Short mmCIF file of C-alpha atoms and ligand atoms in Angstrom, two decimals:
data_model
loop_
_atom_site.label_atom_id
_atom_site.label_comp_id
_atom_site.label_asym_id
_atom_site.label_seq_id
_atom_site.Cartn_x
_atom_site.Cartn_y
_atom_site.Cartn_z
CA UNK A 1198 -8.43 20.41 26.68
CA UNK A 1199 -7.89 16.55 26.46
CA UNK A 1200 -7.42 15.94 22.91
CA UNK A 1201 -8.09 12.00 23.39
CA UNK A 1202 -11.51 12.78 24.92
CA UNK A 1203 -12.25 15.21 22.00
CA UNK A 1204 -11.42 12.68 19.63
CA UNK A 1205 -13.28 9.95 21.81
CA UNK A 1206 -16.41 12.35 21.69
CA UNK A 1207 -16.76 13.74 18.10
CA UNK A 1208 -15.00 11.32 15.66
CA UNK A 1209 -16.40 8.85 13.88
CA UNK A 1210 -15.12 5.52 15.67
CA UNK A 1211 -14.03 3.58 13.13
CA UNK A 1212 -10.38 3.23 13.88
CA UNK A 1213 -8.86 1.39 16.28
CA UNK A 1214 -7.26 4.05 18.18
CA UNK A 1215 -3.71 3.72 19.88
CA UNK A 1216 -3.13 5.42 22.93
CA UNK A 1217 -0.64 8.07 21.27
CA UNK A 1218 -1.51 11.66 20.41
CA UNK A 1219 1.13 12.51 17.69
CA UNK A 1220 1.65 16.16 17.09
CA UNK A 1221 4.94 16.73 15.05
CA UNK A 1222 7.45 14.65 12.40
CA UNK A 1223 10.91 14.37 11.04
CA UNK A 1224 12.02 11.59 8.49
CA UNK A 1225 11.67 8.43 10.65
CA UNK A 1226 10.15 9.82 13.92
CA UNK A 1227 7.51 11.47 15.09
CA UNK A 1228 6.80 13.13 18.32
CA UNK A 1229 3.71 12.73 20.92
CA UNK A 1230 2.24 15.59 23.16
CA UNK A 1231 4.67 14.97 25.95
CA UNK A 1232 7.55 15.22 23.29
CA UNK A 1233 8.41 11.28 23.31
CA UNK A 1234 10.12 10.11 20.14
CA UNK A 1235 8.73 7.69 18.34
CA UNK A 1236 10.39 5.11 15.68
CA UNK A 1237 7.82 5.23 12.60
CA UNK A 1238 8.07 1.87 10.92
CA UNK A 1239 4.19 2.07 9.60
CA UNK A 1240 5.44 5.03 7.43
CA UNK A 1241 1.85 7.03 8.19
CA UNK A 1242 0.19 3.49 6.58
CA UNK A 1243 2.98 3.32 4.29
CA UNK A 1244 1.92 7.37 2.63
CA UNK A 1245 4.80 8.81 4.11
CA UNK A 1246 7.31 6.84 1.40
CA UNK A 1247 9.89 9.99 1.98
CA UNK A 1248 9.68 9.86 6.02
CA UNK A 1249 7.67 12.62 7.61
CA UNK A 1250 8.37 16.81 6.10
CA UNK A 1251 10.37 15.35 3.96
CA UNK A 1252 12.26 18.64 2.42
CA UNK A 1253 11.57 18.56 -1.43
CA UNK A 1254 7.87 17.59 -1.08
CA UNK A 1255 7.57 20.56 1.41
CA UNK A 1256 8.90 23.34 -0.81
CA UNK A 1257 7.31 21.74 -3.51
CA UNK A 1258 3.78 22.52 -2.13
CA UNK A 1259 5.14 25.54 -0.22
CA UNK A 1260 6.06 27.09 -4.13
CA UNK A 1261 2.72 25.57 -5.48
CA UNK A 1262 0.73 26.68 -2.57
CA UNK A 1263 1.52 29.90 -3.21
CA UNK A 1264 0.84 30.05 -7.28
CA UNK A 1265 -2.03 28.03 -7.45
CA UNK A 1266 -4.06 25.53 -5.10
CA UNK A 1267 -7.02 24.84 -6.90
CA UNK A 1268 -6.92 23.51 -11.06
CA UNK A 1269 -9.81 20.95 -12.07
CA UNK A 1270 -8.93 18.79 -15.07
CA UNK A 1271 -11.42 20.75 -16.79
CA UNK A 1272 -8.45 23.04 -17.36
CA UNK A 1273 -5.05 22.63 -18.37
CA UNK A 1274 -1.75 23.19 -15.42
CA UNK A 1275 1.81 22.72 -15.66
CA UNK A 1276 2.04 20.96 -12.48
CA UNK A 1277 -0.31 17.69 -13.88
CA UNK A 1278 1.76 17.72 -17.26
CA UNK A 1279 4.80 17.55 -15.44
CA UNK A 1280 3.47 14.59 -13.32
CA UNK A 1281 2.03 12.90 -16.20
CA UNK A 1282 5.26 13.04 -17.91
CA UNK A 1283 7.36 12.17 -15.03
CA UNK A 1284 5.30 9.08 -14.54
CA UNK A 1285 6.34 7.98 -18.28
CA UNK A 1286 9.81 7.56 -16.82
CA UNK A 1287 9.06 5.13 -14.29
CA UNK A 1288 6.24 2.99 -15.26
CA UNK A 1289 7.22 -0.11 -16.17
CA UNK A 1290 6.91 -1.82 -19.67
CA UNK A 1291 8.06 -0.30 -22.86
CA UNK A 1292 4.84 1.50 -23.24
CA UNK A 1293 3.02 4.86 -22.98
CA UNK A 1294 0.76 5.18 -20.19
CA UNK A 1295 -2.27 7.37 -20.12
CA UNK A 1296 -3.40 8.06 -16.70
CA UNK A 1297 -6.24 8.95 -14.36
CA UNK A 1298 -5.36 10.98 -11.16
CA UNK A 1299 -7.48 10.92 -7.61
CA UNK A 1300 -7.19 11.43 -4.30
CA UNK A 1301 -6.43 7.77 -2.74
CA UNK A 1302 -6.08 4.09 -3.30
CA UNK A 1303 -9.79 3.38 -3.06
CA UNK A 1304 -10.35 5.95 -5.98
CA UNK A 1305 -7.43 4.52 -7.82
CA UNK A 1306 -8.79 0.69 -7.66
CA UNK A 1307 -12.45 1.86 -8.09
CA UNK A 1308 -11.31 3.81 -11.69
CA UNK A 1309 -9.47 0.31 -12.61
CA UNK A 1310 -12.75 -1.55 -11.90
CA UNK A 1311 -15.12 1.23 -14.00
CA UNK A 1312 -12.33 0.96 -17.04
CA UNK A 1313 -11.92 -2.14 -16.55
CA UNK A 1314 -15.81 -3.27 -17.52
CA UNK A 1315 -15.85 -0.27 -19.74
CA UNK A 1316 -13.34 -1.62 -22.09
CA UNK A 1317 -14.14 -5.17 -21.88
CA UNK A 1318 -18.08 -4.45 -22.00
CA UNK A 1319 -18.10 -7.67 -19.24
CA UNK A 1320 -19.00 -7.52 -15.86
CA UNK A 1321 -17.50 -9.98 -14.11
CA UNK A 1322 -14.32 -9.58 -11.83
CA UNK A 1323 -11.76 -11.91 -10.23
CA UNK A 1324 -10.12 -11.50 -6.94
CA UNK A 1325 -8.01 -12.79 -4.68
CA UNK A 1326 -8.53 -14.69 -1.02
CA UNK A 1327 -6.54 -12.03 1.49
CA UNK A 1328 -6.73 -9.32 -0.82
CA UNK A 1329 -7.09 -5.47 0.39
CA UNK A 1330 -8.03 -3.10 -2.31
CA UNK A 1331 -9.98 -0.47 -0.03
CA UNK A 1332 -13.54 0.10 1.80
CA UNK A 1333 -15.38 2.25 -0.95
CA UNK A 1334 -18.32 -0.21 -2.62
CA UNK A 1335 -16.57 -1.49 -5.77
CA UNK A 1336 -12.95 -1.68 -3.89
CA UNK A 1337 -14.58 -3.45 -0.98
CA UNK A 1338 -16.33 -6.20 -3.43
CA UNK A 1339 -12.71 -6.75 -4.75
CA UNK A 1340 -11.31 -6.99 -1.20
CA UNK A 1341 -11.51 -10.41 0.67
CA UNK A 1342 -12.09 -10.17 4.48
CA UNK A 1343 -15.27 -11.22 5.42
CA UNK A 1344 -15.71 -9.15 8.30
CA UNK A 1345 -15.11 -5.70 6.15
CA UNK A 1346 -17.58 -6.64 3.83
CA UNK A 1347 -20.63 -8.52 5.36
CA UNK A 1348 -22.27 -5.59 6.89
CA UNK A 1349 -22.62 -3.80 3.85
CA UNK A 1350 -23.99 -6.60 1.52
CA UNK A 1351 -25.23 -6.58 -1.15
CA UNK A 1352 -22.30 -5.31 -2.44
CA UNK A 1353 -21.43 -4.60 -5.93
CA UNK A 1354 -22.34 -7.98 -8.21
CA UNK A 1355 -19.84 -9.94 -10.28
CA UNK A 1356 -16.95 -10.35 -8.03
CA UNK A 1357 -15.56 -13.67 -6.90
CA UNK A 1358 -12.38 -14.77 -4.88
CA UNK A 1359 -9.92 -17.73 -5.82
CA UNK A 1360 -6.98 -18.78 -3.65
CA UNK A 1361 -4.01 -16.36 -4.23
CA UNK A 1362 -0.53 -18.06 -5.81
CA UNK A 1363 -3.19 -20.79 -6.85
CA UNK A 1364 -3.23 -20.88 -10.50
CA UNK A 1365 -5.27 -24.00 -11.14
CA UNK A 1366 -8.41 -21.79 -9.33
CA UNK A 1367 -7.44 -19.21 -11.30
CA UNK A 1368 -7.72 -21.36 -15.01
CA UNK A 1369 -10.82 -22.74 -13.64
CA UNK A 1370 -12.37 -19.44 -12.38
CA UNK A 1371 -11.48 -17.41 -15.30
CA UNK A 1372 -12.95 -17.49 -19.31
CA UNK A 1373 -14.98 -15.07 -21.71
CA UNK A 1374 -16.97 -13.50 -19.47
CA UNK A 1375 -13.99 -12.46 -17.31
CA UNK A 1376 -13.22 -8.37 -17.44
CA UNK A 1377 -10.57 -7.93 -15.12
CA UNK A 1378 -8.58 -10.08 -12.47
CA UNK A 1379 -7.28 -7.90 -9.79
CA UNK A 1380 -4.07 -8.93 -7.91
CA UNK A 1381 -1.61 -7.13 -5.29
CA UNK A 1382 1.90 -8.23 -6.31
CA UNK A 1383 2.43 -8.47 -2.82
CA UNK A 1384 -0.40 -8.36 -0.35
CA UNK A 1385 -0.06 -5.67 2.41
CA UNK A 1386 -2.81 -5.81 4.66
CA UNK A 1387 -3.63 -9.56 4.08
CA UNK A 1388 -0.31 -9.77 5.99
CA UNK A 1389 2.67 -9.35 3.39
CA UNK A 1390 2.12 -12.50 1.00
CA UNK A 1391 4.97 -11.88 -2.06
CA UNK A 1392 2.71 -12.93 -5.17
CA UNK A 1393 5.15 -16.40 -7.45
CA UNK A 1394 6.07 -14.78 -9.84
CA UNK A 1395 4.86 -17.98 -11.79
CA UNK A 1396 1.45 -16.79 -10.90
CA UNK A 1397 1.51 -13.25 -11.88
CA UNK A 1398 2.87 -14.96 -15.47
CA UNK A 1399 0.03 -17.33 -15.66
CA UNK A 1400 -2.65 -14.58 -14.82
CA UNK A 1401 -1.22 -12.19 -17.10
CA UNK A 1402 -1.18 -15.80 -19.67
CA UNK A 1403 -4.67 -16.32 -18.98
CA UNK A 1404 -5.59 -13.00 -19.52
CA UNK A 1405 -4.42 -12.45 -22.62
CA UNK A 1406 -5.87 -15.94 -23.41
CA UNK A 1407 -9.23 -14.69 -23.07
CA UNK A 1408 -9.68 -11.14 -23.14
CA UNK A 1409 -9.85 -10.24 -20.03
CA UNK A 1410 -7.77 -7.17 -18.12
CA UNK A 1411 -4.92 -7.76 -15.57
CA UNK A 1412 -4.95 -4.58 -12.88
CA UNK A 1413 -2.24 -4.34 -10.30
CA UNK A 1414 -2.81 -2.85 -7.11
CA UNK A 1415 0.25 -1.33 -6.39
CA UNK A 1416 -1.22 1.49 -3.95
CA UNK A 1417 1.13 0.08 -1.36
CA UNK A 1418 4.19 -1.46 -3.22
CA UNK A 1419 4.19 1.51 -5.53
CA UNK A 1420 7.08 3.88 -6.14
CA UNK A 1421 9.97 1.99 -4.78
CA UNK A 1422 8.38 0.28 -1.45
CA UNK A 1423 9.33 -3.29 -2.59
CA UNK A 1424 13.22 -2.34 -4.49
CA UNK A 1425 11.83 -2.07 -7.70
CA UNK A 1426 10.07 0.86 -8.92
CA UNK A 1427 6.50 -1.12 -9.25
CA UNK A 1428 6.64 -4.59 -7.26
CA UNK A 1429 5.47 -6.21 -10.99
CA UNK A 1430 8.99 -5.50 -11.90
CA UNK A 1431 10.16 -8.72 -10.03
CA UNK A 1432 8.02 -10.80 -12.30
CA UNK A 1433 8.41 -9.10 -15.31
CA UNK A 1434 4.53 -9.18 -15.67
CA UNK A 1435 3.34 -5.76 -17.54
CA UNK A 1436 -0.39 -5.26 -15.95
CA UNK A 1437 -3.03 -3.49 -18.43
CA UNK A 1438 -4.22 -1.41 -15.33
CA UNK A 1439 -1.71 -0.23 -12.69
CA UNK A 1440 -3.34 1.61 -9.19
CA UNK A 1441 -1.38 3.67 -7.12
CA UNK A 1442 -1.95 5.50 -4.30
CA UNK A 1443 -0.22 5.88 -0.51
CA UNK A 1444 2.90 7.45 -1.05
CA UNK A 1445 3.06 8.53 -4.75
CA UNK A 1446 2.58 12.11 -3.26
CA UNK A 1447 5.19 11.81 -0.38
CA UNK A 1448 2.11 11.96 2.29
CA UNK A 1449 0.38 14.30 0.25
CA UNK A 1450 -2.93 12.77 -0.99
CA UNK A 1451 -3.41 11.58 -4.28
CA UNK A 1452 -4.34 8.30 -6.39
CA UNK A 1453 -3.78 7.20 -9.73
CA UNK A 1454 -4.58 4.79 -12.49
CA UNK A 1455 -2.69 4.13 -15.42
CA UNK A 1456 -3.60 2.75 -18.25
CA UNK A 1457 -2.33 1.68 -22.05
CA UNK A 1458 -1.88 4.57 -24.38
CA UNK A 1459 -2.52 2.84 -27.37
CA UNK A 1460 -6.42 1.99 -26.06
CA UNK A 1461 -6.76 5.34 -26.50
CA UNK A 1462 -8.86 8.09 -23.98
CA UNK A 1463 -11.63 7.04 -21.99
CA UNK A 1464 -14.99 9.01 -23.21
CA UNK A 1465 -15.46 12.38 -21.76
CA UNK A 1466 -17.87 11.70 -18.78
CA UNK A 1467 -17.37 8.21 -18.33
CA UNK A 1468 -15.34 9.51 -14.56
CA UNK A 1469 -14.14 11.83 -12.61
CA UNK A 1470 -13.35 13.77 -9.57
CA UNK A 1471 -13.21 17.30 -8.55
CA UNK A 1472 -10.12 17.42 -6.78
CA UNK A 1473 -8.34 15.12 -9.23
CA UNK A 1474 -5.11 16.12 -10.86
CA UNK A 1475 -5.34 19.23 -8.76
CA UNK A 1476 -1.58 21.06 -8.61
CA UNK A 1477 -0.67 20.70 -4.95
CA UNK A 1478 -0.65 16.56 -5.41
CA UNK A 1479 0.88 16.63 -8.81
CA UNK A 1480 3.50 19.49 -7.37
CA UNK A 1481 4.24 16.97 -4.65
CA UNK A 1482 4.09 13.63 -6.71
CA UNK A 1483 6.71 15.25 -8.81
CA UNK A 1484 9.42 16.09 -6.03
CA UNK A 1485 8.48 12.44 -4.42
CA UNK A 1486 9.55 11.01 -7.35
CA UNK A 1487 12.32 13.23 -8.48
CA UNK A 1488 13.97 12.79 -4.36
CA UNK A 1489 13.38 8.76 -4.66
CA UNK A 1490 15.08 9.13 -8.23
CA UNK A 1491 17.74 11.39 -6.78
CA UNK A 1492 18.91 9.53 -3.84
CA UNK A 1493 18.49 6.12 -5.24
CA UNK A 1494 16.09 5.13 -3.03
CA UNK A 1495 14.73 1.75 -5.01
CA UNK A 1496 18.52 0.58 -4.67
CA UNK A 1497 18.42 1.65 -1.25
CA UNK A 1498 14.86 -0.09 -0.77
CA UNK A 1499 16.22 -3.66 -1.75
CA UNK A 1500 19.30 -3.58 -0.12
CA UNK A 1501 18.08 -2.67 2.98
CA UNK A 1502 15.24 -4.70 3.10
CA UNK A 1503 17.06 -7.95 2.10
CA UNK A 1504 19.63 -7.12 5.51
CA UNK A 1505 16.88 -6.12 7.40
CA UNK A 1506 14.55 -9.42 6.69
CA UNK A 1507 17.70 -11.20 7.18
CA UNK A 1508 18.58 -9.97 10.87
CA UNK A 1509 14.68 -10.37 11.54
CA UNK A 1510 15.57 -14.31 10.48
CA UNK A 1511 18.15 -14.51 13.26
CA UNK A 1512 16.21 -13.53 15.95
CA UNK A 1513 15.37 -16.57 18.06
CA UNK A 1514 11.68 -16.30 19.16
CA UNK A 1515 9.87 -19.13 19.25
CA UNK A 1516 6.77 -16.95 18.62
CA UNK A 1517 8.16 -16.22 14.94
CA UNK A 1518 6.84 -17.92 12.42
CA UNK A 1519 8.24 -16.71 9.54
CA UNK A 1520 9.53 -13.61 7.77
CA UNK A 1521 8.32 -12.59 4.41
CA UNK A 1522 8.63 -9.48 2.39
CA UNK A 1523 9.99 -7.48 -0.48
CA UNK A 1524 12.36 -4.69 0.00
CA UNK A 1525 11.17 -2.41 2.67
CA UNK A 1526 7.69 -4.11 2.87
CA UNK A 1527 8.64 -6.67 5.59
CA UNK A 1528 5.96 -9.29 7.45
CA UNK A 1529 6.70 -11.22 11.14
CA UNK A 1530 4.66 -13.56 11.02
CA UNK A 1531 3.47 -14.65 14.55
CA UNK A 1532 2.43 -17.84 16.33
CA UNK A 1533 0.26 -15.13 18.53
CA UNK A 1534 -1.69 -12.62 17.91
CA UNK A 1535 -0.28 -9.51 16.71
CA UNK A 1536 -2.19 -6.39 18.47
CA UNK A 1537 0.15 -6.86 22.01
CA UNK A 1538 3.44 -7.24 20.39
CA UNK A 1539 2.69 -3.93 18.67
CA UNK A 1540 1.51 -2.57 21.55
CA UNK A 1541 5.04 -3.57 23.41
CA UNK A 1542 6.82 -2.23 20.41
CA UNK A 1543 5.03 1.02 21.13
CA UNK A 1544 6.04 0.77 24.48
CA UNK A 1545 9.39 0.77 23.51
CA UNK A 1546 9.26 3.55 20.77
CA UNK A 1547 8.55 1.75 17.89
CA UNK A 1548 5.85 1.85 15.53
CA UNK A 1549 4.74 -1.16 13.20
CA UNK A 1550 1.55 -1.97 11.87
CA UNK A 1551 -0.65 -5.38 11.75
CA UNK A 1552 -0.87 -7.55 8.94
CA UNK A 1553 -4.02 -9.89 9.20
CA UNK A 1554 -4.55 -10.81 12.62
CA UNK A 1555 -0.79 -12.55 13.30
CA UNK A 1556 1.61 -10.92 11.63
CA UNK A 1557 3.57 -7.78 12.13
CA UNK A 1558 3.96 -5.26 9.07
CA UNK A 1559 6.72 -2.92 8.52
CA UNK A 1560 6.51 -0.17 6.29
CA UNK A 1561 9.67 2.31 7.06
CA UNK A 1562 10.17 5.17 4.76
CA UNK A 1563 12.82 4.63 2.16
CA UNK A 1564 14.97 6.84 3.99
CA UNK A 1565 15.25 4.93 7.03
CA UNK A 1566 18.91 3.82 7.96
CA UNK A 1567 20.62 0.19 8.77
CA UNK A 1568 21.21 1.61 12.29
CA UNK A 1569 17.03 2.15 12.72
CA UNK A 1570 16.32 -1.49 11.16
CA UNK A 1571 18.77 -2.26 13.58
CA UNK A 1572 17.09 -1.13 16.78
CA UNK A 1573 13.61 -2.52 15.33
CA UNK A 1574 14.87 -6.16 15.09
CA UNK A 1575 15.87 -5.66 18.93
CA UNK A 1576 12.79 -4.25 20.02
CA UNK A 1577 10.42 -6.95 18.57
CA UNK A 1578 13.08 -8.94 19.90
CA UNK A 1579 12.31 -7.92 23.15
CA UNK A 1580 8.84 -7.38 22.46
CA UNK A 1581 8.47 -11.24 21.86
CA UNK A 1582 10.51 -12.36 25.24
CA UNK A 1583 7.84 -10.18 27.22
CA UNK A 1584 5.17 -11.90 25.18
CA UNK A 1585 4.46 -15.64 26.50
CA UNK A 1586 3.96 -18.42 24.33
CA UNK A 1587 -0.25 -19.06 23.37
CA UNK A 1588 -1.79 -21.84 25.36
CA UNK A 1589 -1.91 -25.00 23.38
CA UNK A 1590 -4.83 -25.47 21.92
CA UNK A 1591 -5.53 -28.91 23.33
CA UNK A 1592 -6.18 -27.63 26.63
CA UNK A 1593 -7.82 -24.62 25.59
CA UNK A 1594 -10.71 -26.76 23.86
CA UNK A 1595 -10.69 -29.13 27.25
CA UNK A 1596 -14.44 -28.83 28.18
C1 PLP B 2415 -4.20 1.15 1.35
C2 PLP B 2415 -4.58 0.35 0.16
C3 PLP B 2415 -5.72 0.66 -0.61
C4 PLP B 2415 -6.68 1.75 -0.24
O1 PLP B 2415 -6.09 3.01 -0.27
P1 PLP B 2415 -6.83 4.24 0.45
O2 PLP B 2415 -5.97 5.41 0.11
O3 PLP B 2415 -6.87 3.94 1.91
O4 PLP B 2415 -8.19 4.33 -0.14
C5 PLP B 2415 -5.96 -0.09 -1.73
N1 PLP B 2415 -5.15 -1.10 -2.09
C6 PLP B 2415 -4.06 -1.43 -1.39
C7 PLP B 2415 -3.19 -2.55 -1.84
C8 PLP B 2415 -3.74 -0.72 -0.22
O5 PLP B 2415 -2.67 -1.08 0.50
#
């Protein structure tokens, strides 16, 4: 049995596959088939925030999965109102939040868009250039890149795109008939862009200003990723909407959307989602955030982010551009093309993600140590001398 060629065969093809079957996980690494180690700085897409099995999430849903798997919101469970109050703790403003749980990031951005228009009683939505908010119909109208969107046009109307950071687009793009503008504090798959903080102030400014909703997308800088609990922290900018998603659950899926308290609950019917709220995500969104609480792992998140970014600065490539980031969400930005150097990372048993077509993502667990960020920097390092420089452009265009 080749498992590739099974894989090849009966899935659905719309991944780009690397040429890695991974069959077992411990905090940073994971294993393949032949038993190779591998270095896991995408963090399973940034979902596994607690490195892979981490302990409390497993006996968490071990204890749950044994009680009870299966709870619809339609009833009441222990596990959800111990998640729900959890979440109070860590939220940021000085505010109650009410919140609506899910089952991913696409969920969690597509119940911000619904309340969103449902509260305002507008239609229209603002977005920005780079931004990745997920593939489902209303996320993928938020999200930016052309090529994830134009096959499925016409998608869903009232969405428009200004520059991102750019707040003279955003004055002129936004007014009454605005419902919601929907920013990543730091954009992931757009390639790691850290939002000014200046903007986030002036969108949350404009907002306010004329009605409309701020959501934050904070699927992927959620829960600690950027050395803050929510990346809005470093802006001080309180969002009316707040997604989460990715590793809220510890690799466990889930999604969630918080909103304001004081607007009240949404109407009964206005959403909804079978496996919602069920206990085994709440049982393991509770010991995710308990463990990052626990160990400090925000602290931990900041401190070793800011060395690691910093040692990533002093590598001499010629082929880096820059480095950008927040925390443990760190960007290389390339002056090639980033699908080889990760594939000579891989080669050299470490894992990294892209970030738009140039740049190089990072996305270790929290738990990962200086001595791992460490032996990162030197493979990309040597990554990048086995990578030659592009050809310059003048004599590519050369008729
Ligand atoms: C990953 C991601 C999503 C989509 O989450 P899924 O769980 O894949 O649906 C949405 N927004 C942001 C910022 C993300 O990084």
């Amino acid at each position: 049995m080749d498992i590739r060629a099974i894989e090849e065969r009966y899935t659905s093809g719309v991944y780009p596959k690397r040429e890695l079957v991974l069959v077992r996980g411990e905090g940073v690494y994971v294993w393949d088939e032949a038993g190779l180690r591998y270095l896991d700085a995408t963090g399973g897409q940034g979902a596994a925030l607690l490195g892979h099995n981490p302990p409390a999430v497993r006996m968490a849903l071990q204890e749950q999965m044994n009680r009870l798997m299966v709870c619809p919101e339609i009833f009441y469970n222990d596990q959800r109102a111990a998640l729900l109050r959890a979440l109070q703790e860590v939220l940021p403003g000085n505010r109650e939040w009410r919140i609506f749980l899910c089952n991913s990031g696409a969920e969690a951005v597509e119940a911000a868009l619904k309340f969103a228009r449902l509260r305002t009683g507008r239609s229209e939505i603002i977005a920005a250039r780079r931004a990745f908010h997920g593939r489902t119909m209303g996320a993928l109208s938020a999200t930016w890149n052309p090529a994830y969107r134009q096959p499925f046009e016409p998608l869903v109307p009232g969405f428009r795109h200004i520059p991102f950071n750019d707040i003279a687009a955003l004055e002129a793009a936004i007014g009454p008939q605005t419902a919601a503008v929907i920013l990543e504090p730091v954009q992931g798959e757009g390639g790691v862009w850290p939002a000014d903080p200046a903007f986030l102030q002036a969108a949350r400014a404009l907002c306010d200003r004329f009605g409309a909703l701020l959501i934050f997308d904070e699927v992927q800088t959620g829960c600690g990723r950027t050395g803050r609990w929510f990346a809005a922290e470093h802006s001080g900018v309180v969002p009316d909407l707040l997604a989460l998603g990715k590793g809220l659950a510890g690799g466990f899926p889930i999604g969630a959307l918080a909103f304001p308290a004081e607007w009240g609950p949404m109407p009964v019917g206005a959403h909804g989602s079978t496996f919602g709220g069920n206990p085994m995500a709440c049982a393991a969104a509770r010991a995710t955030l308990e463990t990052i609480r626990r160990e400090r792992l925000v602290e931990r998140a900041e401190r070793l982010g800011a060395d690691f970014r910093e040692r990533l600065r002093q590598l001499r490539s010629p082929l880096i551009r820059e480095v950008r980031g927040l925390g443990l969400m760190v960007g290389v930005s390339l002056r090639v093309r980033a699908t080889p150097v990760l594939r000579r990372l891989m080669a050299r048993g470490v894992l990294a993600l892209p970030g738009g077509p140039d740049a190089i993502r990072f996305l270790p667990p929290l738990i990962v140590e200086a001595h791992h960020l460490a032996e990162i920097a030197a493979a990309l390092e040597e990554a990048l001398v086995e990578t030659s420089l592009p050809v310059p452009s003048t004599l590519e265009e050369s008729p």
